[in-house]
CSV table of C-alpha atoms in Angstrom, one decimal:
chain,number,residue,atom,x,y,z
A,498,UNK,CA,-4.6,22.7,14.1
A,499,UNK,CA,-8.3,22.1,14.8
A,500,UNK,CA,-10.3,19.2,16.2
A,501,UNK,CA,-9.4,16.0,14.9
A,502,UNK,CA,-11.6,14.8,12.0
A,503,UNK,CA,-13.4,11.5,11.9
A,504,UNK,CA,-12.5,8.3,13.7
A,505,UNK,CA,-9.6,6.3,13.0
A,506,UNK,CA,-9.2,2.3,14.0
A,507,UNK,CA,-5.6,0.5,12.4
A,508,UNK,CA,-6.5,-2.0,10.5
A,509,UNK,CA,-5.2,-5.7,11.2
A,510,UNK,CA,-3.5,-3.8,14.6
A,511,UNK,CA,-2.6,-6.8,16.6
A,512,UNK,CA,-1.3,-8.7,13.3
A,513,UNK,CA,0.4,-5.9,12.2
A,514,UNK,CA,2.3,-5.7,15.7
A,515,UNK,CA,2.9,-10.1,15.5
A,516,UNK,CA,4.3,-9.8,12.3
A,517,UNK,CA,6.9,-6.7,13.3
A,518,UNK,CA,7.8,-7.9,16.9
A,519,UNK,CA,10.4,-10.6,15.9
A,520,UNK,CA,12.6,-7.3,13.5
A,521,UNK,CA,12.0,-4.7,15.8
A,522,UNK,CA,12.2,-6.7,19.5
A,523,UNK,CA,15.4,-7.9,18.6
A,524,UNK,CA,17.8,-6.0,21.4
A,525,UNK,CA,19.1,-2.7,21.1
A,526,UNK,CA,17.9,0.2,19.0
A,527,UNK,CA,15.6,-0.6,15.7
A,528,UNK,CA,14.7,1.5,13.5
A,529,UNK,CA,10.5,1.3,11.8
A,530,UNK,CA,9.5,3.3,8.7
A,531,UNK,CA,5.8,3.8,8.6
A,532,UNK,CA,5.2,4.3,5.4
A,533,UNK,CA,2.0,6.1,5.2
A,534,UNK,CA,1.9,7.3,8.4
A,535,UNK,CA,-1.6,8.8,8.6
A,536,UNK,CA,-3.1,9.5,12.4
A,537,UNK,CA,-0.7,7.4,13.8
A,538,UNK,CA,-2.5,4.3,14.8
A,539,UNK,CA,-0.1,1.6,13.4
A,540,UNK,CA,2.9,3.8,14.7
A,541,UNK,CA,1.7,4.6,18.4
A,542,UNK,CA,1.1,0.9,19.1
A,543,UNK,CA,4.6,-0.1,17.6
A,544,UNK,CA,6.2,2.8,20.2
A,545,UNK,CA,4.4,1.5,23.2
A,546,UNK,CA,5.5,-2.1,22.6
A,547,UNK,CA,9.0,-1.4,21.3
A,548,UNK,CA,10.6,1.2,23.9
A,549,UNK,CA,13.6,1.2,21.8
A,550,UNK,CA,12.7,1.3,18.3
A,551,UNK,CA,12.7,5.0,16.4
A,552,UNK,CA,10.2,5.8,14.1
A,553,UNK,CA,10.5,7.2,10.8
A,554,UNK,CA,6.8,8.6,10.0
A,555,UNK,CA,6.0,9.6,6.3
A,556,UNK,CA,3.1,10.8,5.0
A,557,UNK,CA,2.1,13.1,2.1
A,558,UNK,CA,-0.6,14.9,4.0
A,559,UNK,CA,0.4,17.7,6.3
A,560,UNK,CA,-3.2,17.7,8.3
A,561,UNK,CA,-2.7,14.2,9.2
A,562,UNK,CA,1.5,15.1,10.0
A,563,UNK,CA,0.1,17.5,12.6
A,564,UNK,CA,-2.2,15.2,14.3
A,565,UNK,CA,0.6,12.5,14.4
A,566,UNK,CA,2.6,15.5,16.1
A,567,UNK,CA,0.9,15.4,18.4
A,568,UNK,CA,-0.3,11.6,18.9
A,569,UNK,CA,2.8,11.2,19.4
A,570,UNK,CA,4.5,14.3,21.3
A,571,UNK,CA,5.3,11.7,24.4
A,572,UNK,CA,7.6,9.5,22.4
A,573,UNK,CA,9.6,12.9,20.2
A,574,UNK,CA,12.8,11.8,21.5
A,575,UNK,CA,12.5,8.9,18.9
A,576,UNK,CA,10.6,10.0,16.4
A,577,UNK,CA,11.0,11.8,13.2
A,578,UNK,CA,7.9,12.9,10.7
A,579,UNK,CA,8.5,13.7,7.6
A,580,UNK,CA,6.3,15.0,4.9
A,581,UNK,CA,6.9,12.8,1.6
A,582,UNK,CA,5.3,10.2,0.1
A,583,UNK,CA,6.7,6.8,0.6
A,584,UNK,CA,8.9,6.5,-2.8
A,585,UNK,CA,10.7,9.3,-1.1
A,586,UNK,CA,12.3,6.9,1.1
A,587,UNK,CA,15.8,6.4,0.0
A,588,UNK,CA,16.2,10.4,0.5
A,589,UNK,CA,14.7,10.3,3.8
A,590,UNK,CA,16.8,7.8,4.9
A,591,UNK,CA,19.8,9.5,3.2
A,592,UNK,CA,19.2,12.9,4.8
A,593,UNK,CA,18.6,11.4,8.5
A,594,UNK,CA,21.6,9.1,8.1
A,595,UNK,CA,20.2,6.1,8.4
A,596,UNK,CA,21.4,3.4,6.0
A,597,UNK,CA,19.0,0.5,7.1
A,598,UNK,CA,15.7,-0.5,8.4
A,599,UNK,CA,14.2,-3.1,10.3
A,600,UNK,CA,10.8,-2.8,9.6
A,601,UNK,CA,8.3,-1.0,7.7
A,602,UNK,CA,4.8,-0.8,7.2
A,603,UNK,CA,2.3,0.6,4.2
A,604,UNK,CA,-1.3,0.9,4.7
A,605,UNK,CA,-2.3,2.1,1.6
A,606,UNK,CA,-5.1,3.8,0.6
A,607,UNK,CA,-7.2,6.7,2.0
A,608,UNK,CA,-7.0,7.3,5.4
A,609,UNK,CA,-9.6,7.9,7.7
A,610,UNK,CA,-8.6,11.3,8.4
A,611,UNK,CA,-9.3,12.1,4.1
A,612,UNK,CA,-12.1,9.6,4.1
A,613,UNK,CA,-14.3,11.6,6.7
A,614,UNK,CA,-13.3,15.3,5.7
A,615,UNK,CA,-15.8,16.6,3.7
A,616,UNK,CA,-13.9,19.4,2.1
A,617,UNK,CA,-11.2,16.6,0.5
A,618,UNK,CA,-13.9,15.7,-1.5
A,619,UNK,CA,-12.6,12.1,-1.6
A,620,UNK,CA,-16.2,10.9,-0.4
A,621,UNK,CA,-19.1,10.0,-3.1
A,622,UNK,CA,-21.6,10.5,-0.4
A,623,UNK,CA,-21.2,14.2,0.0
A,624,UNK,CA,-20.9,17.5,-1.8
A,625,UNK,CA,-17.3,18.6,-1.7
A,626,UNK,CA,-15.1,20.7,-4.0
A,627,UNK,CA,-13.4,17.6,-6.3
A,628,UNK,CA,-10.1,18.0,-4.7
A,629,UNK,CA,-8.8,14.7,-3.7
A,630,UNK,CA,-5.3,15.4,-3.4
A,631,UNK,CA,-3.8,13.2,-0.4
A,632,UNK,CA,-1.3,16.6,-0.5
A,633,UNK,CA,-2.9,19.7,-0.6
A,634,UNK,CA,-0.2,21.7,-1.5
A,635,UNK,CA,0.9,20.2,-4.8
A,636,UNK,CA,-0.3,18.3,-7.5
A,637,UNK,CA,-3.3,18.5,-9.8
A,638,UNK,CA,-7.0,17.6,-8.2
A,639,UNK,CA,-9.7,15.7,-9.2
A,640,UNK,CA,-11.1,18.8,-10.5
A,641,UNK,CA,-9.1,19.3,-13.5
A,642,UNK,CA,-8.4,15.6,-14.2
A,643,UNK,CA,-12.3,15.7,-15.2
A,644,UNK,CA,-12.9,18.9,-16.6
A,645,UNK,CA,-9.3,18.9,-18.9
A,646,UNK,CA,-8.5,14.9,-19.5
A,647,UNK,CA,-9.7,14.1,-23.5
A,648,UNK,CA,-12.2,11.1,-23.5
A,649,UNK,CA,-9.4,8.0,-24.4
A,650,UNK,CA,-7.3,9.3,-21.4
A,651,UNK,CA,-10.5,9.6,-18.7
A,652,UNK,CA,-12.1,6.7,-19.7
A,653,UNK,CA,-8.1,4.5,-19.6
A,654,UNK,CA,-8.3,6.2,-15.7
A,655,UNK,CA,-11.3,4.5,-14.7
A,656,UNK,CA,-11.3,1.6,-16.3
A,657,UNK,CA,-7.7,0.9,-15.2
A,658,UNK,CA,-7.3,2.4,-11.4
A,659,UNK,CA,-11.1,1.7,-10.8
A,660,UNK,CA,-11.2,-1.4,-12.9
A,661,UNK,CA,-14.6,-0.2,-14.1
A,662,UNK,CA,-16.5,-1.9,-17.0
A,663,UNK,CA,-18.5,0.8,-17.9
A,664,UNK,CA,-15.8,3.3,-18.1
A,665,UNK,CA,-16.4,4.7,-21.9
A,666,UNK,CA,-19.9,5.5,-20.9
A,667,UNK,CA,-19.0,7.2,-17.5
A,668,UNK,CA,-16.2,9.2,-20.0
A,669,UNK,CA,-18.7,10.2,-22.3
A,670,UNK,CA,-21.4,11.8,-19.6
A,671,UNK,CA,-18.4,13.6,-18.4
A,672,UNK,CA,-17.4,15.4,-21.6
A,673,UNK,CA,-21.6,16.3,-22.5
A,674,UNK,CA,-21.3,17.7,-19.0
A,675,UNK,CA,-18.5,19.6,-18.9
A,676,UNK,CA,-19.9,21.1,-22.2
A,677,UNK,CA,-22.4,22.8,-20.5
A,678,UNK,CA,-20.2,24.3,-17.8
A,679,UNK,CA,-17.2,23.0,-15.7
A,680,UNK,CA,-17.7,20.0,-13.3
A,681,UNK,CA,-16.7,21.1,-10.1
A,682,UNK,CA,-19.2,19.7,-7.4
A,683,UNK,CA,-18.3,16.0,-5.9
A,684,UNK,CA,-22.0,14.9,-5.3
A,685,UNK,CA,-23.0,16.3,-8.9
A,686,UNK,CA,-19.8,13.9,-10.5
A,687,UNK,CA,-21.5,10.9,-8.3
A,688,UNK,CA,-24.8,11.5,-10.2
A,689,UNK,CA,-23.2,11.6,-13.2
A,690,UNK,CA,-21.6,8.1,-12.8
A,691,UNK,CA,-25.2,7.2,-11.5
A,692,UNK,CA,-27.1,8.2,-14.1
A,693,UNK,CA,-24.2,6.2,-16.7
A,694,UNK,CA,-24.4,3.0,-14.9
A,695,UNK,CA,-27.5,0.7,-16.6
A,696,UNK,CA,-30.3,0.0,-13.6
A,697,UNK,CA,-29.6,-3.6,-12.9
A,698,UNK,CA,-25.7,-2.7,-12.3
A,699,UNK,CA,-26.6,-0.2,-10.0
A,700,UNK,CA,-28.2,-2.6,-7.7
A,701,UNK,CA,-25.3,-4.5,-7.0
A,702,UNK,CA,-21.8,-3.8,-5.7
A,703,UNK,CA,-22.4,-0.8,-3.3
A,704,UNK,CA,-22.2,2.8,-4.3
A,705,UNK,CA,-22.1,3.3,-8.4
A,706,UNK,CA,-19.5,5.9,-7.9
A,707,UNK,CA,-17.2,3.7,-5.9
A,708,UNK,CA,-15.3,2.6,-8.3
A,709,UNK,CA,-14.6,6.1,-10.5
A,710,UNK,CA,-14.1,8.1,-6.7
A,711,UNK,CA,-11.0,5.1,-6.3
A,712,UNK,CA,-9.4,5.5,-9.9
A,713,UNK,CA,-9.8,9.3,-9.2
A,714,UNK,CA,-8.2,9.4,-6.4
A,715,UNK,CA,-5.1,7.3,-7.9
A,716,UNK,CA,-4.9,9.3,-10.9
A,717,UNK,CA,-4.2,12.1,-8.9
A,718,UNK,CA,-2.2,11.1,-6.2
A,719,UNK,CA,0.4,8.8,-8.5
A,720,UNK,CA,-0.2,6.0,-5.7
A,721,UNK,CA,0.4,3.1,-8.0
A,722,UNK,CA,3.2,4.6,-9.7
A,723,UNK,CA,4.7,5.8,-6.2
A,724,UNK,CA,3.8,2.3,-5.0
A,725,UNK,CA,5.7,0.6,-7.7
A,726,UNK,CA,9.0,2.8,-7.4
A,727,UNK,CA,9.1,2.2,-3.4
A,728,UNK,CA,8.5,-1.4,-2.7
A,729,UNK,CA,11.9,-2.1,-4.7
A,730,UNK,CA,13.2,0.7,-2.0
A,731,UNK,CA,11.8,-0.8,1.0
A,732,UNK,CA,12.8,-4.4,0.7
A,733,UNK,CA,16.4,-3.0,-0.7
A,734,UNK,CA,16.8,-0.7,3.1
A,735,UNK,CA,15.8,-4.2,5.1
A,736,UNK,CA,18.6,-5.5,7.6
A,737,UNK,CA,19.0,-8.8,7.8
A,738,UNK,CA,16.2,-10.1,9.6
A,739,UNK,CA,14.1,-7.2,8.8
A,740,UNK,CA,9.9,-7.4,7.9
A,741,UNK,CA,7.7,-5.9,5.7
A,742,UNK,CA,3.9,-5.4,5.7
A,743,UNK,CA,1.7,-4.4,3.5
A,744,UNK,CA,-2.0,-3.7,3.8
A,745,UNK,CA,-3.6,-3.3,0.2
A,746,UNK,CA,-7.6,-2.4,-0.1
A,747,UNK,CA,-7.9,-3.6,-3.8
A,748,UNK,CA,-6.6,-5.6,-6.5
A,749,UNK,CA,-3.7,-3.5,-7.8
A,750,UNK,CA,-2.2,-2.6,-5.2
A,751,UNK,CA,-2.0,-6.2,-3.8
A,752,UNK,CA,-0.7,-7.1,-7.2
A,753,UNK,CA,1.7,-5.1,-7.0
A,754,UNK,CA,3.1,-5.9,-3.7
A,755,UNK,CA,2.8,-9.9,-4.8
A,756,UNK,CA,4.6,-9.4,-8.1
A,757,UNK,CA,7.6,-6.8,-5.8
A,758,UNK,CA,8.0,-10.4,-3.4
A,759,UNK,CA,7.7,-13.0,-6.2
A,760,UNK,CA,11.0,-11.3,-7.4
A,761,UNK,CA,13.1,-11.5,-4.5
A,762,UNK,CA,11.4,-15.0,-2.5
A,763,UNK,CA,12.6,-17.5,-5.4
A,764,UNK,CA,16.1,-18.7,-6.6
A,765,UNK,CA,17.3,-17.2,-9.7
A,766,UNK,CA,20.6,-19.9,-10.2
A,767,UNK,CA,19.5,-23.4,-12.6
A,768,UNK,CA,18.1,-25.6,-9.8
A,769,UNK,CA,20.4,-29.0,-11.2
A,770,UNK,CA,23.2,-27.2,-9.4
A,771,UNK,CA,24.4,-28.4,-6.3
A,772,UNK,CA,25.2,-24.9,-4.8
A,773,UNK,CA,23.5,-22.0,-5.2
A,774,UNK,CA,25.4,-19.5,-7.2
A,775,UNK,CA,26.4,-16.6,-5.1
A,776,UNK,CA,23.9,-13.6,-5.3
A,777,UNK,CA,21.4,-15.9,-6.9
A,778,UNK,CA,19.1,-17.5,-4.0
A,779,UNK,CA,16.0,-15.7,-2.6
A,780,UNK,CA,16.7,-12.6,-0.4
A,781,UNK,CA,13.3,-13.0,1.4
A,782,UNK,CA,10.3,-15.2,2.7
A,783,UNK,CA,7.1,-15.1,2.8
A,784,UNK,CA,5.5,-15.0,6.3
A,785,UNK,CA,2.1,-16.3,5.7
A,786,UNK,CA,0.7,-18.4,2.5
A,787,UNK,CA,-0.7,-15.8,0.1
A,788,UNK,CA,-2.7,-12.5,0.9
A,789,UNK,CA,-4.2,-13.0,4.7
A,790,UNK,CA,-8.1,-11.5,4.9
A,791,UNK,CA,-9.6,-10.0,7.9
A,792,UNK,CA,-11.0,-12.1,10.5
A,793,UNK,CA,-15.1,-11.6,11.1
A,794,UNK,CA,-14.1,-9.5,14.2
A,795,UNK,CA,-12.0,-7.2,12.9
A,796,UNK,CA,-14.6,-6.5,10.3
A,797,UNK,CA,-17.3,-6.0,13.1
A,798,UNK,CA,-15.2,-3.6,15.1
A,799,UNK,CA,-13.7,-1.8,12.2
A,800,UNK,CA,-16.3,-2.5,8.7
A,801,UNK,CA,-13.4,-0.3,6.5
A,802,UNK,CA,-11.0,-3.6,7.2
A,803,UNK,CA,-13.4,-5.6,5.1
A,804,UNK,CA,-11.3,-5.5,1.6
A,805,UNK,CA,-8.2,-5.1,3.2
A,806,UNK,CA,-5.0,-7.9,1.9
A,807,UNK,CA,-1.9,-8.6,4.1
A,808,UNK,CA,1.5,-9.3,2.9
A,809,UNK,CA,4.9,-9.7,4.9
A,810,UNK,CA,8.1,-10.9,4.3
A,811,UNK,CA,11.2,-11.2,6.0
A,812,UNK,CA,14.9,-10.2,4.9
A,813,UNK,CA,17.5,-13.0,4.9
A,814,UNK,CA,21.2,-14.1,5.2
A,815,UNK,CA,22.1,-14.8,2.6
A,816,UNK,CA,24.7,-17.0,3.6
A,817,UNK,CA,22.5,-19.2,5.2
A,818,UNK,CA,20.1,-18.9,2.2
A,819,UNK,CA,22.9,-20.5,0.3
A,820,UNK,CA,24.0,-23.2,3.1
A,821,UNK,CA,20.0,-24.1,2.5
A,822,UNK,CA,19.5,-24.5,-0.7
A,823,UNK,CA,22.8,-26.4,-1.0
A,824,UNK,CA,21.5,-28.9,1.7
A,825,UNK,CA,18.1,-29.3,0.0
A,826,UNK,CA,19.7,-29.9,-3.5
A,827,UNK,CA,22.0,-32.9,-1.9
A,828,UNK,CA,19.0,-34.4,-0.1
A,829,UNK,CA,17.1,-33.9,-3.5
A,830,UNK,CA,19.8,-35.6,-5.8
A,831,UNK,CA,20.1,-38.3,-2.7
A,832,UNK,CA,16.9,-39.4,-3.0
A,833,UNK,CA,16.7,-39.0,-7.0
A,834,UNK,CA,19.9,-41.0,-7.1
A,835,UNK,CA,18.3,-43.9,-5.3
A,836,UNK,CA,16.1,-44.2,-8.3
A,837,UNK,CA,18.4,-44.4,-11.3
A,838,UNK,CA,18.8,-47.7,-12.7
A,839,UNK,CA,22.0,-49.7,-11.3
A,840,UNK,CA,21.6,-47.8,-8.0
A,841,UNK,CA,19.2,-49.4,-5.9
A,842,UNK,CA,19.9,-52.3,-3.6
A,843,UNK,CA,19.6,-55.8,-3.9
């Protein structure tokens, strides 16, 4: 393994750590997934402050594996890496025989490590081979999404996964291009999207490539798809008492991760009852009021935190849910009751 490659800062660190101390500082041993584990930022700082917690570290990349190796050599008595992606988990957990968790953590996104590696060709703003596989040794790359996908299917990918409006124009440079020989070059695919984009649009909203780099980059690592399958998976390996958190850099990841909470935060029983039907009150809550942004700090000391969206919850007993809502209901129906005709006093 050679010198580590570009810089790496955890995003929303000391939140992060906040949010996870109540699950994982709860006595005796406590077991945190980190979900994409990357260099080992996140996971370091939740070792130092947890001396008793063991860490399940997954990634898909096996450079960034082997710098977490050895990040965090001093701590391998509780520690296990694993190379999958993170709607692997049920299997990991399986295979390590461990049949809960009380935390876990997803940063999603490219990591620092991909970001600042030239040769990953993840980065618009130099000439790389157009790899962009998060897992070098599988999968399809960037390469042949362009040079193979038919025009409906290319143009779906960026408009979709890069949510970009001028994705059937971007399409069509591709496919005149790739007439005239195959597009292989990252910097000559960011002058292509360039050259697409009309001038005024080009003077706003960063880097023109931005947005076709990002739904690149999705397409061929399946991370919505793989996002999708394993927040279900997450929240369903929570102990009682156990936290999520989830860092989300744009819109459909975060919309994913609100729409996997919605689902298990609200009742699903009628709400005129006066109990809450067993297996039918929210599993989890919300710890914080919608997506929390990035502070103007953070963004100073660390300018990739700047789209970043958190999300947490918490696992519940249910028992107690249920004592809860029946206790709201009766204060409800006391109160409603005061206000039917024949009812009130005097």
């Amino acid at each position: 393994m050679g010198e580590l490659r570009g810089t790496h800062v955890p995003v929303l660190l000391e939140r992060c750590l906040e949010l996870l101390a109540p699950a994982l500082g709860r006595g005796g041993r406590t077991v945190h997934v980190d979900a994409t584990l990357g260099l080992a930022g996140h996971a370091e700082a939740v070792l130092e402050a947890h001396p008793e917690t063991v860490l399940i570290g997954l990634d898909r990349d096996t450079e960034a594996l082997a710098h977490a190796r050895v990040r965090l050599a001093r701590f391998a008595d509780r520690v296990h890496l694993e190379h999958a992606v993170y709607d692997e988990l049920p299997d990991v957990l399986d295979r390590l025989g461990y049949p809960g968790i009380d935390g876990i953590l997803f940063d999603l996104g490219v990591s620092s490590l991909q970001l600042d590696a030239p040769d990953r060709g993840f980065a618009y703003a130099q000439d790389a081979p157009l790899d962009m596989r998060m897992d070098q040794t599988r999968g399809v790359t960037a390469e042949e999404v362009v040079n193979t996908y038919p025009h409906p299917d290319l143009a779906r990918v960026l408009r979709v996964y890069g949510e970009e409006k001028f994705a059937g124009r971007i399409a069509s440079a591709i496919l005149r291009e790739r007439e005239r020989g195959r597009i292989t070059s990252s910097a000559r695919l960011a002058e292509l999207v360039r050259e697409s984009i009309p001038a005024p649009a080009r003077r706003t909203g960063g880097h023109p490539a931005k947005r076709t780099f990002q739904a690149l980059r999705i397409e061929v690592n399946r991370e919505l798809a793989a996002l999708e399958t394993a927040l279900p998976s997450a929240l369903d390996a929570l102990t009682v008492g156990g936290r999520m958190v989830v860092l989300s850099y744009h819109s459909l990841e975060d919309r994913l991760t609100k729409a996997a909470l919605a689902d298990r935060v609200r009742s699903k029983g009628p709400v005129d009852l006066p109990v809450e039907l067993p297996g039918s009150g929210p599993t989890f809550r919300l710890l914080s009021r919608g997506a929390e942004l990035p502070g103007e700090a953070e963004v100073a000391a660390n300018p990739r935190a700047a789209s970043v969206r958190l999300r947490a919850a918490e696992r519940l007993d249910p028992n107690a849910t249920e004592q809860g809502r029946t206790d709201r209901e009766r204060s409800r129906r006391r109160v409603k009751g005061m206000h039917q005709p024949g009812t009130g006093s005097g």
